[in-house]
Coordinates of N, CA and C in Angstrom, one line a residue:
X72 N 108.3 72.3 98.6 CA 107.7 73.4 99.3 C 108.2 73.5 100.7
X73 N 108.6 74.5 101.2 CA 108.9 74.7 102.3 C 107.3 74.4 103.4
X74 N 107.8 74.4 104.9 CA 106.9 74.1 105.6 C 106.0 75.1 105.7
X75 N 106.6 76.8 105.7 CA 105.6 78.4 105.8 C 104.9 78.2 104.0
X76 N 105.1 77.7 103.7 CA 104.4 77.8 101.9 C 103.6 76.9 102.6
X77 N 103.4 75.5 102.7 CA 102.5 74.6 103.4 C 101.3 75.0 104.5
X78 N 101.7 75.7 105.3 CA 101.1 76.3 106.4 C 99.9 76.8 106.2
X79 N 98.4 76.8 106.1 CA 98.0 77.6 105.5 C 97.7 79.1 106.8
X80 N 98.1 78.8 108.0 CA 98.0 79.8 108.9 C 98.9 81.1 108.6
X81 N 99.6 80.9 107.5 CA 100.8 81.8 107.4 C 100.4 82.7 105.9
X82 N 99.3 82.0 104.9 CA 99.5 82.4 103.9 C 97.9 83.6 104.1
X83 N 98.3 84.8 103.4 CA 97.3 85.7 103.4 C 96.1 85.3 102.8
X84 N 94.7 85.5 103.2 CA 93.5 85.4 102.6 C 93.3 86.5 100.9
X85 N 93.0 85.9 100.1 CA 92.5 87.0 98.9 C 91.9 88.5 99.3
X86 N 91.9 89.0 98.7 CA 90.8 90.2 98.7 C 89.9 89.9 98.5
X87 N 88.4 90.9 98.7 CA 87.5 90.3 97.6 C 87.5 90.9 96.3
X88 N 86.6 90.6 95.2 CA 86.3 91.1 93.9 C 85.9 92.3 93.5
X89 N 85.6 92.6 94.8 CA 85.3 94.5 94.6 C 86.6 95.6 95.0
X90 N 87.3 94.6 95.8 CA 88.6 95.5 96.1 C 89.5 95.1 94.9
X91 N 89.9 94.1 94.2 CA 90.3 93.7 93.6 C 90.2 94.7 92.0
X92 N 88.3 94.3 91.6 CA 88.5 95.6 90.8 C 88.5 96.9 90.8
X93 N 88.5 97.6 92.0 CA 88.7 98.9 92.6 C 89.8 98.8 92.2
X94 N 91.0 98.3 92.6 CA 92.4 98.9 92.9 C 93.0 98.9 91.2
X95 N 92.1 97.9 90.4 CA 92.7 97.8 89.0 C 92.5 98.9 87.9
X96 N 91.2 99.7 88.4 CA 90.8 100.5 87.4 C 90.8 101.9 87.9
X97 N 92.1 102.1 89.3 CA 92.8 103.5 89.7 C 94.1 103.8 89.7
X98 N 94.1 104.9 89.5 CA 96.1 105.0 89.5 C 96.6 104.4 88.3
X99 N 98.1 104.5 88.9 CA 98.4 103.8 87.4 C 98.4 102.4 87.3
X100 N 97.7 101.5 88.0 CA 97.3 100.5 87.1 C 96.2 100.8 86.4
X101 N 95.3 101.6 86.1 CA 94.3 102.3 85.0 C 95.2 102.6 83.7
X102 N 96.3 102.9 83.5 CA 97.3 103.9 83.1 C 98.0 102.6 82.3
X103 N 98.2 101.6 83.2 CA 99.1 100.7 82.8 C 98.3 99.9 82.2
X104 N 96.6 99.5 81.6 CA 95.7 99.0 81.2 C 95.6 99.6 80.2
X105 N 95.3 101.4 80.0 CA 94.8 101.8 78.7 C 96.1 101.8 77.6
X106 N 97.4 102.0 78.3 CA 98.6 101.6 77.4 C 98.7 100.6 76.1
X107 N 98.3 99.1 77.4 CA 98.1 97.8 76.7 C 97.0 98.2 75.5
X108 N 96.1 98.5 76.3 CA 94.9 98.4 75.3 C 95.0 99.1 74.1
X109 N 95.7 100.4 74.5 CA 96.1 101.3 73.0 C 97.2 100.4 72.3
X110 N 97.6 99.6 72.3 CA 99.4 98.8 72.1 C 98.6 97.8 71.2
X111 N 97.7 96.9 71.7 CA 97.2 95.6 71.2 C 96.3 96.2 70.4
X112 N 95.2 97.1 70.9 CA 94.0 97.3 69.9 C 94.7 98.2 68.5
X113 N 95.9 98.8 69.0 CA 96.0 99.6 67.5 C 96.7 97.9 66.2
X114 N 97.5 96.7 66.7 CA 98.0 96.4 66.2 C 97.1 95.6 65.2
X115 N 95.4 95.2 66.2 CA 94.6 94.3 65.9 C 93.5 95.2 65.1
X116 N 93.9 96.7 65.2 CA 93.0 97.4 64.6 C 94.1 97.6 62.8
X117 N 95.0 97.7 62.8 CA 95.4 97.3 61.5 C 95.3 96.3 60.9
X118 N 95.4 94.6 61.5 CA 95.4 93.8 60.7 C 93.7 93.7 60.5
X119 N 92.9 93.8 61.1 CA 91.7 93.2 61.0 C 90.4 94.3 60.5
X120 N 90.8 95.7 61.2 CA 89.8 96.2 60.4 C 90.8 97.9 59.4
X121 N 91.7 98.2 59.1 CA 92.3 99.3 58.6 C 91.3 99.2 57.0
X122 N 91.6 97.9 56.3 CA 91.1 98.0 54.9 C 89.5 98.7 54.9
X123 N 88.8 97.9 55.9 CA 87.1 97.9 55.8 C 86.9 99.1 56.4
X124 N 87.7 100.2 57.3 CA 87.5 101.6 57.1 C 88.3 102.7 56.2
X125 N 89.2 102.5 55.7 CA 89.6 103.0 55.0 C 88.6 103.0 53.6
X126 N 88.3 101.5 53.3 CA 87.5 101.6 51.8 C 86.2 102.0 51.8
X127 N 85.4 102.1 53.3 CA 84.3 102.7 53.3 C 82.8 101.4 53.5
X128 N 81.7 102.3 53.4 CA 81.0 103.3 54.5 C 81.7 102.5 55.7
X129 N 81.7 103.7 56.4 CA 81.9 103.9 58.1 C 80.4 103.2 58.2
X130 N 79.9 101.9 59.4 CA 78.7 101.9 59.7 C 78.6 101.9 61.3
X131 N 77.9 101.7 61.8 CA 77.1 101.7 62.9 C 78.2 100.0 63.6
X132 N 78.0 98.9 62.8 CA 78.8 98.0 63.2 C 79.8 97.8 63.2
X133 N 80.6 98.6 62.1 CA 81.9 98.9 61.7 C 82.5 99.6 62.9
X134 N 81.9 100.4 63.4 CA 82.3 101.6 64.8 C 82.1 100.7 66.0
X135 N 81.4 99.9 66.1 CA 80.8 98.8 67.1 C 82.4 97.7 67.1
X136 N 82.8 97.3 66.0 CA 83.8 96.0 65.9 C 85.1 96.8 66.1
X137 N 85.1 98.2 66.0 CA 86.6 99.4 66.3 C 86.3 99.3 67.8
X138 N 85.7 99.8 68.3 CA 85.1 100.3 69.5 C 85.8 98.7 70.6
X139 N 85.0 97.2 69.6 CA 85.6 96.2 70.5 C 87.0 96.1 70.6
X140 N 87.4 96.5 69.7 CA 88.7 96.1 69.3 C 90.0 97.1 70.8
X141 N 89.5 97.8 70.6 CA 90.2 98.1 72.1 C 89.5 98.2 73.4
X142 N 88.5 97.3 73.2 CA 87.6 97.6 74.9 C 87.8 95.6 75.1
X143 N 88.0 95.4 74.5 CA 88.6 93.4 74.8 C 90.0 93.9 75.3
X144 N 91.1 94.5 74.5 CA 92.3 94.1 75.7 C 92.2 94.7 76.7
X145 N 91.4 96.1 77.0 CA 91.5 96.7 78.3 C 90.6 96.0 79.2
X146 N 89.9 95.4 78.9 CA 88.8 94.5 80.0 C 90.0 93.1 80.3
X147 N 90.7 92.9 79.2 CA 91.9 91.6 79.8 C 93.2 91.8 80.5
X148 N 93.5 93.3 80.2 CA 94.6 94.0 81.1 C 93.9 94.3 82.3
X149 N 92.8 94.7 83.0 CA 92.4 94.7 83.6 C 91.7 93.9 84.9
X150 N 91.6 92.7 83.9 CA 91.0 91.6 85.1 C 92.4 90.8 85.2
X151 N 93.5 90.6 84.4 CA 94.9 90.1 84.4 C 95.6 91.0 86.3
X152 N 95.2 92.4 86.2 CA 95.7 92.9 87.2 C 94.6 92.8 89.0
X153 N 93.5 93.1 88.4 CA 92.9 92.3 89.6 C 93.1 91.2 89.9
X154 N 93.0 90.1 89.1 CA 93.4 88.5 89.4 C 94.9 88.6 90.4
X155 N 95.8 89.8 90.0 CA 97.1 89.4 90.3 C 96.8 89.9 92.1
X156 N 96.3 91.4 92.0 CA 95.7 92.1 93.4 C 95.3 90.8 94.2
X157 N 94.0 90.2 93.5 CA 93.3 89.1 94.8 C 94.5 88.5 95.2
X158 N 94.7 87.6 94.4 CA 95.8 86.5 94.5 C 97.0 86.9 95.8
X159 N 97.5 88.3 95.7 CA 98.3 88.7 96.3 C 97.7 88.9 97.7
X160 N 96.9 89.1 98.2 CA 95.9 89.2 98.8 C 96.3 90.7 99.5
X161 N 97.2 91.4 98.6 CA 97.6 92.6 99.0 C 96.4 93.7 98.9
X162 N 95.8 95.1 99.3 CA 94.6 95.6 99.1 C 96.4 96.7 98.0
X163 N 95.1 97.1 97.1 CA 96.1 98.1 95.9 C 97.1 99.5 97.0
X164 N 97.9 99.7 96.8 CA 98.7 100.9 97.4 C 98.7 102.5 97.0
X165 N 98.0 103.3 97.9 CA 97.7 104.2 97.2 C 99.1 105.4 96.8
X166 N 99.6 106.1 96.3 CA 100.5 107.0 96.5 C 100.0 108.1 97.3
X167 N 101.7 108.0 98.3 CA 101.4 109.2 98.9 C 102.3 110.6 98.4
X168 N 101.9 111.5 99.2 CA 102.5 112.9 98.6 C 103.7 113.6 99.6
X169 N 104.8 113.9 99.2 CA 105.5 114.6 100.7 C 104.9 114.8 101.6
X170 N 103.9 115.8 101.7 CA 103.3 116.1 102.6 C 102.5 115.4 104.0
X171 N 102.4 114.5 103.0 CA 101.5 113.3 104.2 C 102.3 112.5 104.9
X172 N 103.8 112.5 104.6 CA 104.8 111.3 105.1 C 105.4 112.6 106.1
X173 N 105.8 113.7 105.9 CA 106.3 114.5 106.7 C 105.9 114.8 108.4
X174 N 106.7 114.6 109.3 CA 106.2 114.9 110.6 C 106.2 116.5 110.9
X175 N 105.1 116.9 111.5 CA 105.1 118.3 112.1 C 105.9 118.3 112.9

């Protein structure tokens, strides 16, 4: 390790956990979460439940274990990107628009 990695005067403080999940569930890291979640839940939604809705009844639990099935990766893409936010101790970057960077 270098001596500035050692230092701890040099290294940024975290964010806290409200900025952290703020910045995770706006913009496109929101965007880049439901992706995942559409990506993983459809693949986990084939192997594990395609038969037991396809062959029937649709139930109340059956809609409940579909429903989990893509609300677990988006809750793990999501705390995976705040963990990365704190960590960085960067606060999230918002986009800006021509207009706001242009000088009068």
């Amino acid at each position: 390790m270098s001596r500035l990695e050692q230092d701890p005067r040099t290294q940024t403080p975290p964010v806290a956990w409200s900025v952290a999940l703020r910045g995770a569930v706006r913009g496109r890291s929101l965007t880049q979460t439901i992706v995942a979640a559409l990506a993983v839940g459809s693949i986990l939604f084939m192997v594990n439940l395609y038969a037991q809705v396809r062959d029937g009844p649709f139930t109340w639990v059956l809609a409940s274990r579909v429903a989990l099935t893509f609300l677990v990766p988006w809750l793990n893409a999501t705390m995976g990107i705040a963990i990365g936010l704190r960590k960085s101790g960067a606060s999230p970057r918002r986009r800006t628009s021509p207009a706001d960077t242009a000088t009068p």
